mmCIF file of C-alpha atoms and ligand atoms in Angstrom:
data_model
loop_
_atom_site.group_PDB
_atom_site.id
_atom_site.type_symbol
_atom_site.label_atom_id
_atom_site.label_comp_id
_atom_site.label_asym_id
_atom_site.label_seq_id
_atom_site.Cartn_x
_atom_site.Cartn_y
_atom_site.Cartn_z
ATOM 1 C CA MET A 1 0.000 0.000 0.000
ATOM 2 C CA THR A 2 1.400 3.409 -0.923
ATOM 3 C CA SER A 3 1.429 6.203 1.568
ATOM 4 C CA THR A 4 -1.475 7.944 -0.170
ATOM 5 C CA ALA A 5 -3.675 4.873 -0.589
ATOM 6 C CA SER A 6 -7.292 5.477 0.314
ATOM 7 C CA PRO A 7 -9.049 3.076 2.659
ATOM 8 C CA ALA A 8 -10.799 1.040 -0.030
ATOM 9 C CA GLU A 9 -9.892 -2.561 -0.787
ATOM 10 C CA PRO A 10 -12.129 -5.172 -2.384
ATOM 11 C CA THR A 11 -13.062 -7.944 -0.016
ATOM 12 C CA SER A 12 -14.062 -11.603 -0.644
ATOM 13 C CA PRO A 13 -16.732 -12.046 -3.340
ATOM 14 C CA HIS A 14 -18.832 -13.791 -0.712
ATOM 15 C CA VAL A 15 -19.029 -10.759 1.602
ATOM 16 C CA MET A 16 -21.245 -7.969 0.305
ATOM 17 C CA SER A 17 -19.027 -5.021 -0.483
ATOM 18 C CA THR A 18 -20.674 -2.394 1.692
ATOM 19 C CA TYR A 19 -17.361 -1.246 3.198
ATOM 20 C CA GLY A 20 -14.108 0.064 1.785
ATOM 21 C CA ARG A 21 -11.707 -1.950 3.908
ATOM 22 C CA LEU A 22 -8.109 -1.294 4.833
ATOM 23 C CA PRO A 23 -5.693 -4.024 3.713
ATOM 24 C CA ILE A 24 -5.156 -5.751 7.048
ATOM 25 C CA ALA A 25 -7.022 -8.231 9.223
ATOM 26 C CA LEU A 26 -6.711 -8.024 12.980
ATOM 27 C CA SER A 27 -6.086 -11.190 14.937
ATOM 28 C CA HIS A 28 -5.996 -10.205 18.613
ATOM 29 C CA GLY A 29 -5.669 -7.309 20.985
ATOM 30 C CA GLN A 30 -4.559 -6.376 24.464
ATOM 31 C CA GLY A 31 -5.627 -3.133 26.103
ATOM 32 C CA CYS A 32 -5.252 -0.350 23.513
ATOM 33 C CA GLU A 33 -3.072 -2.402 21.186
ATOM 34 C CA VAL A 34 -4.081 -4.788 18.402
ATOM 35 C CA TRP A 35 -2.064 -7.166 16.236
ATOM 36 C CA ASP A 36 -2.715 -8.039 12.608
ATOM 37 C CA THR A 37 -2.439 -11.472 11.084
ATOM 38 C CA GLN A 38 1.121 -10.638 9.944
ATOM 39 C CA GLY A 39 2.168 -9.913 13.521
ATOM 40 C CA ARG A 40 2.323 -6.088 13.220
ATOM 41 C CA VAL A 41 1.140 -4.156 16.255
ATOM 42 C CA TYR A 42 -1.045 -1.021 16.143
ATOM 43 C CA LEU A 43 -2.014 1.534 18.745
ATOM 44 C CA ASP A 44 -5.806 1.616 18.642
ATOM 45 C CA ALA A 45 -7.102 5.198 18.729
ATOM 46 C CA LEU A 46 -10.378 4.152 17.098
ATOM 47 C CA GLY A 47 -11.654 1.658 19.689
ATOM 48 C CA GLY A 48 -13.866 -0.122 17.154
ATOM 49 C CA ILE A 49 -15.440 3.314 16.411
ATOM 50 C CA ALA A 50 -16.115 4.296 20.020
ATOM 51 C CA VAL A 51 -17.179 0.798 21.042
ATOM 52 C CA ASN A 52 -14.379 -0.956 22.962
ATOM 53 C CA THR A 53 -14.851 0.948 26.227
ATOM 54 C CA LEU A 54 -12.565 -1.396 28.179
ATOM 55 C CA GLY A 55 -10.037 -2.020 25.405
ATOM 56 C CA HIS A 56 -9.267 -5.523 24.187
ATOM 57 C CA ASN A 57 -9.066 -8.731 26.246
ATOM 58 C CA HIS A 58 -9.957 -6.989 29.498
ATOM 59 C CA PRO A 59 -8.876 -9.201 32.419
ATOM 60 C CA ARG A 60 -12.200 -8.868 34.261
ATOM 61 C CA LEU A 61 -14.661 -8.511 31.356
ATOM 62 C CA VAL A 62 -13.511 -11.619 29.486
ATOM 63 C CA PRO A 63 -13.871 -14.071 32.435
ATOM 64 C CA ALA A 64 -17.288 -12.591 33.243
ATOM 65 C CA LEU A 65 -18.430 -13.170 29.652
ATOM 66 C CA GLN A 66 -16.945 -16.684 29.706
ATOM 67 C CA ASP A 67 -18.935 -17.369 32.873
ATOM 68 C CA GLN A 68 -22.091 -16.046 31.206
ATOM 69 C CA LEU A 69 -21.528 -18.213 28.108
ATOM 70 C CA THR A 70 -21.698 -21.339 30.274
ATOM 71 C CA ARG A 71 -24.962 -20.183 31.871
ATOM 72 C CA LEU A 72 -27.144 -18.652 29.163
ATOM 73 C CA ILE A 73 -26.416 -16.787 25.946
ATOM 74 C CA HIS A 74 -29.975 -16.195 24.839
ATOM 75 C CA THR A 75 -33.461 -17.015 26.010
ATOM 76 C CA SER A 76 -36.187 -14.705 24.754
ATOM 77 C CA ASN A 77 -38.291 -11.862 26.006
ATOM 78 C CA TYR A 78 -41.119 -14.331 26.679
ATOM 79 C CA TYR A 79 -39.552 -14.619 30.131
ATOM 80 C CA HIS A 80 -38.134 -12.327 32.759
ATOM 81 C CA VAL A 81 -34.430 -11.637 32.223
ATOM 82 C CA PRO A 82 -32.958 -10.638 35.615
ATOM 83 C CA LEU A 83 -29.808 -9.193 34.027
ATOM 84 C CA GLN A 84 -32.021 -6.778 32.037
ATOM 85 C CA GLU A 85 -33.439 -5.536 35.298
ATOM 86 C CA THR A 86 -29.936 -5.087 36.711
ATOM 87 C CA LEU A 87 -28.610 -3.175 33.685
ATOM 88 C CA ALA A 88 -31.798 -1.094 33.404
ATOM 89 C CA GLN A 89 -31.474 -0.081 37.048
ATOM 90 C CA MET A 90 -27.828 0.873 36.507
ATOM 91 C CA LEU A 91 -28.727 3.067 33.518
ATOM 92 C CA VAL A 92 -31.687 4.644 35.302
ATOM 93 C CA GLU A 93 -29.555 5.492 38.346
ATOM 94 C CA ARG A 94 -26.805 7.055 36.257
ATOM 95 C CA SER A 95 -29.115 9.016 33.946
ATOM 96 C CA GLY A 96 -31.805 10.125 36.399
ATOM 97 C CA MET A 97 -34.372 8.703 33.986
ATOM 98 C CA GLN A 98 -37.051 6.059 34.483
ATOM 99 C CA ASN A 99 -36.998 2.892 32.391
ATOM 100 C CA VAL A 100 -35.217 1.160 29.508
ATOM 101 C CA PHE A 101 -35.965 -0.798 26.317
ATOM 102 C CA PHE A 102 -33.092 -3.014 25.143
ATOM 103 C CA CYS A 103 -32.060 -3.730 21.563
ATOM 104 C CA SER A 104 -28.735 -4.498 19.896
ATOM 105 C CA THR A 105 -27.496 -1.525 17.839
ATOM 106 C CA GLY A 106 -27.530 2.242 17.626
ATOM 107 C CA LEU A 107 -29.894 2.456 14.689
ATOM 108 C CA GLU A 108 -32.313 0.146 16.463
ATOM 109 C CA ALA A 109 -32.241 2.369 19.529
ATOM 110 C CA ASN A 110 -32.878 5.436 17.367
ATOM 111 C CA GLU A 111 -35.603 3.687 15.371
ATOM 112 C CA ALA A 112 -37.318 2.882 18.662
ATOM 113 C CA ALA A 113 -36.944 6.502 19.780
ATOM 114 C CA ILE A 114 -38.544 7.730 16.542
ATOM 115 C CA LYS A 115 -41.422 5.282 16.963
ATOM 116 C CA LEU A 116 -41.822 6.353 20.569
ATOM 117 C CA ALA A 117 -41.984 10.038 19.570
ATOM 118 C CA ARG A 118 -44.595 9.308 16.929
ATOM 119 C CA LYS A 119 -46.716 7.337 19.384
ATOM 120 C CA PHE A 120 -46.314 10.102 21.966
ATOM 121 C CA GLY A 121 -47.843 12.386 19.322
ATOM 122 C CA HIS A 122 -50.598 9.984 18.317
ATOM 123 C CA ASP A 123 -51.545 9.523 21.975
ATOM 124 C CA LYS A 124 -52.076 13.320 22.072
ATOM 125 C CA GLY A 125 -54.221 13.234 18.921
ATOM 126 C CA ILE A 126 -51.493 14.368 16.485
ATOM 127 C CA GLU A 127 -52.018 12.339 13.314
ATOM 128 C CA ARG A 128 -48.891 13.392 11.392
ATOM 129 C CA PRO A 129 -46.193 13.844 14.021
ATOM 130 C CA GLU A 130 -42.977 15.641 13.045
ATOM 131 C CA ILE A 131 -39.547 15.432 14.674
ATOM 132 C CA VAL A 132 -36.889 18.145 14.572
ATOM 133 C CA VAL A 133 -33.475 16.841 13.452
ATOM 134 C CA TYR A 134 -30.167 18.575 12.694
ATOM 135 C CA GLU A 135 -27.801 19.479 9.927
ATOM 136 C CA LYS A 136 -24.756 17.134 9.985
ATOM 137 C CA ALA A 137 -26.673 14.621 12.140
ATOM 138 C CA PHE A 138 -26.034 10.883 11.946
ATOM 139 C CA HIS A 139 -28.544 8.490 13.473
ATOM 140 C CA GLY A 140 -28.066 5.244 11.521
ATOM 141 C CA ARG A 141 -28.850 3.493 8.270
ATOM 142 C CA SER A 142 -32.354 2.030 8.604
ATOM 143 C CA LEU A 143 -34.923 3.851 6.504
ATOM 144 C CA ALA A 144 -36.204 6.048 9.324
ATOM 145 C CA THR A 145 -32.779 6.727 10.817
ATOM 146 C CA LEU A 146 -31.148 7.501 7.458
ATOM 147 C CA SER A 147 -34.003 9.914 6.831
ATOM 148 C CA ALA A 148 -33.188 11.589 10.149
ATOM 149 C CA THR A 149 -29.506 11.608 9.163
ATOM 150 C CA ALA A 150 -28.322 14.701 7.292
ATOM 151 C CA ASN A 151 -25.619 13.213 5.058
ATOM 152 C CA PRO A 152 -26.929 12.976 1.461
ATOM 153 C CA LYS A 153 -24.411 10.167 0.747
ATOM 154 C CA VAL A 154 -26.132 8.017 3.378
ATOM 155 C CA GLN A 155 -29.538 8.712 1.786
ATOM 156 C CA ALA A 156 -28.597 8.447 -1.901
ATOM 157 C CA GLY A 157 -30.361 5.589 -3.668
ATOM 158 C CA PHE A 158 -32.780 4.808 -0.863
ATOM 159 C CA GLY A 159 -35.670 7.135 -1.517
ATOM 160 C CA PRO A 160 -38.427 7.717 -0.881
ATOM 161 C CA LEU A 161 -37.233 8.832 2.514
ATOM 162 C CA VAL A 162 -39.371 8.534 5.605
ATOM 163 C CA GLU A 163 -41.298 11.760 6.093
ATOM 164 C CA GLY A 164 -41.955 13.661 9.276
ATOM 165 C CA PHE A 165 -38.570 15.281 9.909
ATOM 166 C CA ILE A 166 -37.808 19.018 10.071
ATOM 167 C CA ARG A 167 -34.105 19.881 9.759
ATOM 168 C CA VAL A 168 -32.455 22.795 11.546
ATOM 169 C CA PRO A 169 -28.862 24.037 12.027
ATOM 170 C CA ALA A 170 -27.118 23.323 15.327
ATOM 171 C CA ASN A 171 -26.876 25.869 18.112
ATOM 172 C CA SER A 172 -29.447 28.377 16.848
ATOM 173 C CA LEU A 173 -32.503 28.680 19.062
ATOM 174 C CA GLN A 174 -33.845 31.248 16.648
ATOM 175 C CA ALA A 175 -33.668 28.776 13.751
ATOM 176 C CA LEU A 176 -35.369 26.098 15.854
ATOM 177 C CA GLU A 177 -38.155 28.473 16.836
ATOM 178 C CA ALA A 178 -38.605 29.688 13.260
ATOM 179 C CA ALA A 179 -38.691 26.153 11.812
ATOM 180 C CA THR A 180 -41.355 25.039 14.275
ATOM 181 C CA ALA A 181 -43.426 28.224 14.527
ATOM 182 C CA ASN A 182 -47.172 27.605 14.383
ATOM 183 C CA ASN A 183 -46.626 23.903 13.701
ATOM 184 C CA PRO A 184 -48.870 21.864 15.992
ATOM 185 C CA ASN A 185 -47.463 18.584 14.645
ATOM 186 C CA VAL A 186 -44.028 18.837 16.258
ATOM 187 C CA VAL A 187 -43.587 16.119 18.881
ATOM 188 C CA ALA A 188 -39.855 15.951 19.567
ATOM 189 C CA VAL A 189 -36.393 17.436 19.103
ATOM 190 C CA PHE A 190 -33.794 14.768 18.308
ATOM 191 C CA LEU A 191 -30.090 15.615 18.541
ATOM 192 C CA GLU A 192 -26.624 14.285 19.315
ATOM 193 C CA ALA A 193 -25.105 16.158 22.276
ATOM 194 C CA ILE A 194 -21.832 15.918 20.332
ATOM 195 C CA GLN A 195 -22.186 14.910 16.691
ATOM 196 C CA GLY A 196 -19.784 12.072 15.913
ATOM 197 C CA GLU A 197 -19.982 11.150 12.230
ATOM 198 C CA GLY A 198 -20.792 14.790 11.393
ATOM 199 C CA GLY A 199 -17.307 15.859 12.521
ATOM 200 C CA ILE A 200 -17.178 16.064 16.358
ATOM 201 C CA ASN A 201 -19.498 19.062 16.619
ATOM 202 C CA ALA A 202 -20.759 19.873 20.102
ATOM 203 C CA MET A 203 -24.110 21.380 20.899
ATOM 204 C CA HIS A 204 -23.368 24.370 23.145
ATOM 205 C CA LEU A 205 -24.363 23.836 26.763
ATOM 206 C CA ASP A 206 -26.540 26.975 26.727
ATOM 207 C CA TYR A 207 -28.246 25.731 23.593
ATOM 208 C CA LEU A 208 -28.980 22.357 25.206
ATOM 209 C CA ARG A 209 -30.499 24.120 28.218
ATOM 210 C CA ALA A 210 -32.583 26.369 25.957
ATOM 211 C CA VAL A 211 -33.850 23.392 23.925
ATOM 212 C CA ARG A 212 -34.753 21.610 27.163
ATOM 213 C CA ALA A 213 -36.778 24.650 28.239
ATOM 214 C CA LEU A 214 -38.472 24.930 24.827
ATOM 215 C CA CYS A 215 -39.399 21.230 24.859
ATOM 216 C CA ASP A 216 -40.908 21.676 28.326
ATOM 217 C CA ALA A 217 -42.853 24.756 27.245
ATOM 218 C CA ARG A 218 -44.217 23.097 24.076
ATOM 219 C CA ASP A 219 -44.717 19.569 25.446
ATOM 220 C CA TRP A 220 -42.180 18.097 23.022
ATOM 221 C CA LEU A 221 -39.873 15.200 23.851
ATOM 222 C CA LEU A 222 -36.177 16.026 24.028
ATOM 223 C CA MET A 223 -34.443 12.977 22.544
ATOM 224 C CA ILE A 224 -30.651 12.927 22.843
ATOM 225 C CA ASP A 225 -28.763 10.362 20.773
ATOM 226 C CA GLU A 226 -25.857 9.382 23.035
ATOM 227 C CA VAL A 227 -24.898 6.359 20.922
ATOM 228 C CA GLN A 228 -21.409 7.733 20.222
ATOM 229 C CA CYS A 229 -20.852 10.445 22.854
ATOM 230 C CA GLY A 230 -22.383 8.565 25.794
ATOM 231 C CA MET A 231 -21.187 5.868 28.190
ATOM 232 C CA GLY A 232 -18.452 7.874 29.840
ATOM 233 C CA ARG A 233 -16.598 8.948 26.724
ATOM 234 C CA THR A 234 -16.670 12.673 27.552
ATOM 235 C CA GLY A 235 -15.941 12.203 31.255
ATOM 236 C CA LYS A 236 -19.560 12.094 32.401
ATOM 237 C CA TRP A 237 -21.851 9.131 31.905
ATOM 238 C CA PHE A 238 -23.729 11.036 29.224
ATOM 239 C CA ALA A 239 -22.498 14.089 27.328
ATOM 240 C CA HIS A 240 -25.683 16.114 27.910
ATOM 241 C CA GLN A 241 -24.989 15.950 31.657
ATOM 242 C CA TRP A 242 -22.358 18.678 31.152
ATOM 243 C CA ALA A 243 -25.360 20.999 30.556
ATOM 244 C CA GLY A 244 -27.107 19.836 33.724
ATOM 245 C CA ILE A 245 -30.187 18.718 31.804
ATOM 246 C CA THR A 246 -32.021 15.402 31.466
ATOM 247 C CA PRO A 247 -33.591 14.274 28.185
ATOM 248 C CA ASP A 248 -36.922 12.501 27.859
ATOM 249 C CA VAL A 249 -35.499 9.811 25.572
ATOM 250 C CA MET A 250 -31.878 8.689 25.265
ATOM 251 C CA PRO A 251 -30.733 6.079 22.723
ATOM 252 C CA LEU A 252 -27.486 4.288 23.636
ATOM 253 C CA ALA A 253 -25.346 1.580 21.987
ATOM 254 C CA LYS A 254 -21.646 1.424 20.970
ATOM 255 C CA GLY A 255 -19.671 1.583 24.249
ATOM 256 C CA LEU A 256 -22.443 0.121 26.395
ATOM 257 C CA GLY A 257 -21.301 -3.489 25.912
ATOM 258 C CA SER A 258 -17.560 -2.961 25.283
ATOM 259 C CA GLY A 259 -17.916 -4.705 21.928
ATOM 260 C CA VAL A 260 -20.809 -7.069 22.607
ATOM 261 C CA PRO A 261 -23.784 -5.634 20.677
ATOM 262 C CA VAL A 262 -26.046 -3.833 23.148
ATOM 263 C CA GLY A 263 -28.453 -1.016 22.397
ATOM 264 C CA ALA A 264 -30.854 0.726 24.741
ATOM 265 C CA VAL A 265 -33.498 3.410 24.782
ATOM 266 C CA VAL A 266 -33.672 5.091 28.166
ATOM 267 C CA ALA A 267 -36.905 6.976 28.859
ATOM 268 C CA GLY A 268 -37.736 9.689 31.370
ATOM 269 C CA ALA A 269 -41.081 10.181 33.079
ATOM 270 C CA ARG A 270 -42.872 11.699 30.062
ATOM 271 C CA ALA A 271 -41.802 8.904 27.739
ATOM 272 C CA ALA A 272 -41.675 5.903 30.058
ATOM 273 C CA ALA A 273 -45.240 4.691 29.513
ATOM 274 C CA VAL A 274 -45.623 5.449 25.792
ATOM 275 C CA PHE A 275 -44.762 1.907 24.671
ATOM 276 C CA GLN A 276 -47.248 -0.659 25.854
ATOM 277 C CA PRO A 277 -47.119 -4.472 25.404
ATOM 278 C CA GLY A 278 -47.015 -5.262 21.691
ATOM 279 C CA ASN A 279 -45.823 -1.807 20.579
ATOM 280 C CA HIS A 280 -42.185 -2.717 20.098
ATOM 281 C CA GLY A 281 -39.795 -5.625 20.398
ATOM 282 C CA SER A 282 -36.509 -7.233 19.413
ATOM 283 C CA THR A 283 -35.560 -10.921 19.398
ATOM 284 C CA PHE A 284 -31.982 -10.374 20.535
ATOM 285 C CA GLY A 285 -32.665 -7.233 22.567
ATOM 286 C CA GLY A 286 -31.708 -7.652 26.202
ATOM 287 C CA ASN A 287 -30.341 -11.174 25.903
ATOM 288 C CA PRO A 288 -28.375 -12.458 28.895
ATOM 289 C CA LEU A 289 -24.932 -12.311 27.216
ATOM 290 C CA ALA A 290 -25.488 -8.718 26.052
ATOM 291 C CA MET A 291 -26.840 -7.674 29.440
ATOM 292 C CA ARG A 292 -23.916 -9.239 31.287
ATOM 293 C CA ALA A 293 -21.564 -7.294 29.007
ATOM 294 C CA GLY A 294 -23.376 -4.049 29.874
ATOM 295 C CA VAL A 295 -23.468 -4.743 33.607
ATOM 296 C CA GLU A 296 -19.775 -5.694 33.763
ATOM 297 C CA THR A 297 -18.769 -2.743 31.575
ATOM 298 C CA ILE A 298 -20.409 -0.257 33.917
ATOM 299 C CA ARG A 299 -19.109 -2.048 37.004
ATOM 300 C CA ILE A 300 -15.519 -2.063 35.728
ATOM 301 C CA MET A 301 -15.759 1.556 34.531
ATOM 302 C CA GLU A 302 -16.667 2.554 38.057
ATOM 303 C CA GLU A 303 -14.163 0.326 39.825
ATOM 304 C CA ASP A 304 -11.363 1.634 37.627
ATOM 305 C CA GLY A 305 -12.400 5.307 37.520
ATOM 306 C CA LEU A 306 -12.713 5.336 33.734
ATOM 307 C CA LEU A 307 -14.891 8.465 33.566
ATOM 308 C CA GLU A 308 -12.135 10.346 35.337
ATOM 309 C CA ASN A 309 -9.555 8.708 33.076
ATOM 310 C CA ALA A 310 -11.485 9.707 29.947
ATOM 311 C CA ALA A 311 -11.702 13.306 31.167
ATOM 312 C CA ARG A 312 -8.062 13.514 32.302
ATOM 313 C CA VAL A 313 -6.322 11.677 29.445
ATOM 314 C CA GLY A 314 -8.699 13.246 26.924
ATOM 315 C CA ALA A 315 -7.879 16.771 28.128
ATOM 316 C CA TYR A 316 -4.180 15.877 28.099
ATOM 317 C CA LEU A 317 -4.371 14.506 24.538
ATOM 318 C CA LYS A 318 -6.317 17.518 23.284
ATOM 319 C CA ALA A 319 -3.823 19.951 24.824
ATOM 320 C CA ALA A 320 -0.867 17.940 23.483
ATOM 321 C CA LEU A 321 -2.347 17.981 19.970
ATOM 322 C CA GLN A 322 -3.031 21.704 20.194
ATOM 323 C CA GLU A 323 0.538 22.321 21.306
ATOM 324 C CA ALA A 324 2.098 20.092 18.652
ATOM 325 C CA LEU A 325 -0.063 21.654 15.930
ATOM 326 C CA ALA A 326 0.252 25.230 17.226
ATOM 327 C CA SER A 327 1.791 26.667 14.075
ATOM 328 C CA GLU A 328 -0.716 24.863 11.817
ATOM 329 C CA LEU A 329 -3.547 26.201 13.997
ATOM 330 C CA ALA A 330 -2.019 29.674 13.738
ATOM 331 C CA ASN A 331 -1.742 29.586 9.936
ATOM 332 C CA GLY A 332 -5.184 28.023 9.500
ATOM 333 C CA SER A 333 -4.099 24.768 7.819
ATOM 334 C CA VAL A 334 -5.494 23.035 10.921
ATOM 335 C CA LYS A 335 -8.802 24.679 11.694
ATOM 336 C CA GLU A 336 -9.464 23.303 15.154
ATOM 337 C CA VAL A 337 -8.690 20.579 17.665
ATOM 338 C CA ARG A 338 -12.003 20.027 19.411
ATOM 339 C CA GLY A 339 -14.095 17.631 21.448
ATOM 340 C CA LEU A 340 -14.438 16.521 25.020
ATOM 341 C CA GLY A 341 -12.808 13.684 26.930
ATOM 342 C CA LEU A 342 -11.854 10.867 24.593
ATOM 343 C CA MET A 343 -14.019 12.083 21.724
ATOM 344 C CA LEU A 344 -11.674 14.350 19.798
ATOM 345 C CA GLY A 345 -11.595 15.769 16.289
ATOM 346 C CA ILE A 346 -8.816 17.531 14.395
ATOM 347 C CA GLU A 347 -10.307 19.528 11.538
ATOM 348 C CA LEU A 348 -7.943 20.242 8.662
ATOM 349 C CA ALA A 349 -8.441 22.867 5.972
ATOM 350 C CA LYS A 350 -8.334 20.123 3.321
ATOM 351 C CA PRO A 351 -9.734 16.603 2.839
ATOM 352 C CA CYS A 352 -7.668 14.079 4.770
ATOM 353 C CA ALA A 353 -9.102 10.584 4.185
ATOM 354 C CA ALA A 354 -5.617 9.477 3.053
ATOM 355 C CA LEU A 355 -4.416 9.853 6.645
ATOM 356 C CA VAL A 356 -6.253 6.685 7.638
ATOM 357 C CA GLY A 357 -4.020 4.488 5.455
ATOM 358 C CA GLN A 358 -0.909 6.464 6.303
ATOM 359 C CA ALA A 359 -1.584 6.133 10.032
ATOM 360 C CA LEU A 360 -2.130 2.414 9.575
ATOM 361 C CA GLN A 361 1.286 2.124 7.980
ATOM 362 C CA ALA A 362 2.737 4.036 10.900
ATOM 363 C CA GLY A 363 1.055 1.642 13.376
ATOM 364 C CA LEU A 364 -1.923 3.743 14.434
ATOM 365 C CA LEU A 365 -5.669 3.126 13.990
ATOM 366 C CA ILE A 366 -7.752 6.290 13.438
ATOM 367 C CA SER A 367 -10.676 7.365 11.307
ATOM 368 C CA VAL A 368 -11.516 10.415 9.246
ATOM 369 C CA THR A 369 -15.075 11.678 9.230
ATOM 370 C CA ALA A 370 -16.877 14.478 7.401
ATOM 371 C CA ASP A 371 -13.970 14.479 4.865
ATOM 372 C CA THR A 372 -11.717 16.813 6.826
ATOM 373 C CA VAL A 373 -11.865 15.694 10.451
ATOM 374 C CA VAL A 374 -9.475 13.181 12.033
ATOM 375 C CA ARG A 375 -11.479 11.391 14.703
ATOM 376 C CA LEU A 376 -9.952 9.903 17.850
ATOM 377 C CA VAL A 377 -12.324 7.769 19.943
ATOM 378 C CA PRO A 378 -10.054 5.286 21.737
ATOM 379 C CA SER A 379 -10.929 2.984 24.615
ATOM 380 C CA LEU A 380 -11.493 4.755 27.909
ATOM 381 C CA ILE A 381 -8.487 2.930 29.433
ATOM 382 C CA LEU A 382 -6.058 4.939 27.271
ATOM 383 C CA THR A 383 -2.975 6.009 29.253
ATOM 384 C CA GLN A 384 -1.122 9.311 29.120
ATOM 385 C CA ALA A 385 1.876 7.514 27.591
ATOM 386 C CA GLN A 386 -0.373 6.141 24.849
ATOM 387 C CA ALA A 387 -1.776 9.643 24.286
ATOM 388 C CA ASP A 388 1.809 10.858 23.806
ATOM 389 C CA ARG A 389 2.344 8.078 21.294
ATOM 390 C CA ILE A 390 -0.786 9.067 19.331
ATOM 391 C CA VAL A 391 0.583 12.601 19.054
ATOM 392 C CA ALA A 392 4.049 11.369 18.050
ATOM 393 C CA LEU A 393 2.638 9.117 15.314
ATOM 394 C CA LEU A 394 -0.128 11.359 14.011
ATOM 395 C CA VAL A 395 1.253 14.896 13.960
ATOM 396 C CA PRO A 396 4.074 14.220 11.439
ATOM 397 C CA LEU A 397 1.529 12.594 9.102
ATOM 398 C CA ILE A 398 -0.765 15.624 9.362
ATOM 399 C CA ARG A 399 2.180 17.957 8.652
ATOM 400 C CA LYS A 400 3.223 15.874 5.634
ATOM 401 C CA LEU A 401 -0.314 15.844 4.225
ATOM 402 C CA LEU A 402 -0.635 19.590 4.683
ATOM 403 C CA ALA A 403 2.659 20.123 2.835
ATOM 404 C CA GLU A 404 1.528 18.100 -0.213
HETATM 405 C C1 PLP B 1 -24.752 9.125 17.050
HETATM 406 C C2 PLP B 1 -24.987 7.802 16.372
HETATM 407 N N1 PLP B 1 -26.218 7.294 16.333
HETATM 408 C C3 PLP B 1 -26.459 6.118 15.762
HETATM 409 C C4 PLP B 1 -25.480 5.386 15.157
HETATM 410 C C5 PLP B 1 -25.794 4.079 14.510
HETATM 411 O O1 PLP B 1 -25.332 3.030 15.288
HETATM 412 P P1 PLP B 1 -25.218 1.554 14.674
HETATM 413 O O2 PLP B 1 -24.119 1.592 13.669
HETATM 414 O O3 PLP B 1 -24.907 0.695 15.868
HETATM 415 O O4 PLP B 1 -26.528 1.235 14.068
HETATM 416 C C6 PLP B 1 -24.176 5.876 15.165
HETATM 417 C C7 PLP B 1 -23.093 5.134 14.508
HETATM 418 O O5 PLP B 1 -22.046 5.649 14.192
HETATM 419 C C8 PLP B 1 -23.918 7.117 15.787
HETATM 420 O O6 PLP B 1 -22.687 7.648 15.811
#
């Protein structure tokens, strides 16, 4: 692979080619390091795209999952699943919300949230409910969630889109008020506290508080997609907690199971009783293996102080990147180093997808999103020494790309 190769390799003819894949296969990992099948080691600053909360081969998660495998992997939601009750209680206690529906992925959690908002509207007599969504949003790739997503590349070829969404720019209360003025069909505002795929774009804390107040005044649900920014990544359990607010609906997935597929929709008082028996379901949702992964993830995060670690090492990494890229930030070739905790973005003034392959060659796993933003979403166990190594590997590549 040349140093400018883009991350697109054909895969086996038997696997549908929905991904452009980098030319390696990973065989095993330990902590924040992974090895490929040729024995090369990589520092993992991607964490399975914000999924591997506890890194790889965690010494307490793996035995717990092994124990669970010998008990039960899956039953069905025909029966009580005590581990669901345990994980639901943990999420309710940490979010200040009321109850939880379990599924397996982020899009499923968001799909459920959209259904819940529509039913919330129907229960109030609104026949054609509409949901406010955002420019640069990403909520998934099912038909409803890709319709809520802003990226035209995600939508192309899949029309007709699902109707009932109103799109507004981030961080403008005025735009939100104007887009919803005199519209009795609005039922919810749906946003990411920090947009991930859209380029690590934070909603301002004042804006979040103002949207909360508007939702209260208008009897709309505030639905905050914490699939990528939640589960401790920013240094609080959920990114919206920095604003001191509580949403009515909160979809979760990614980091919740440290790599085992777990999705959840957490509901506050106004949303907790909208779904009634028969309204929604998922065969795999809440299965014992997934629930054990969620319970142990949260337990280990707390035992090991991983929220504090995410905040501390994330702030250190951000400052180190800003320092190393100071002259590029001054001359505008790097626009910004932004984000919170271990959810960081480095926005360049030019497209930088080629950095993904170049970093791979240098022994570093990263991603580029929104064309110009290097995204760092490592495991929450990242050490300061590993943060230094990310800077040492990445900054020369950024400088070289900017010089080309
Ligand atoms: C904020 C957000 N919501 C939803 C999703 C979709 O999650 P999944 O890929 O598990 O369906 C993603 C995935 O990147 C995401 O970042």
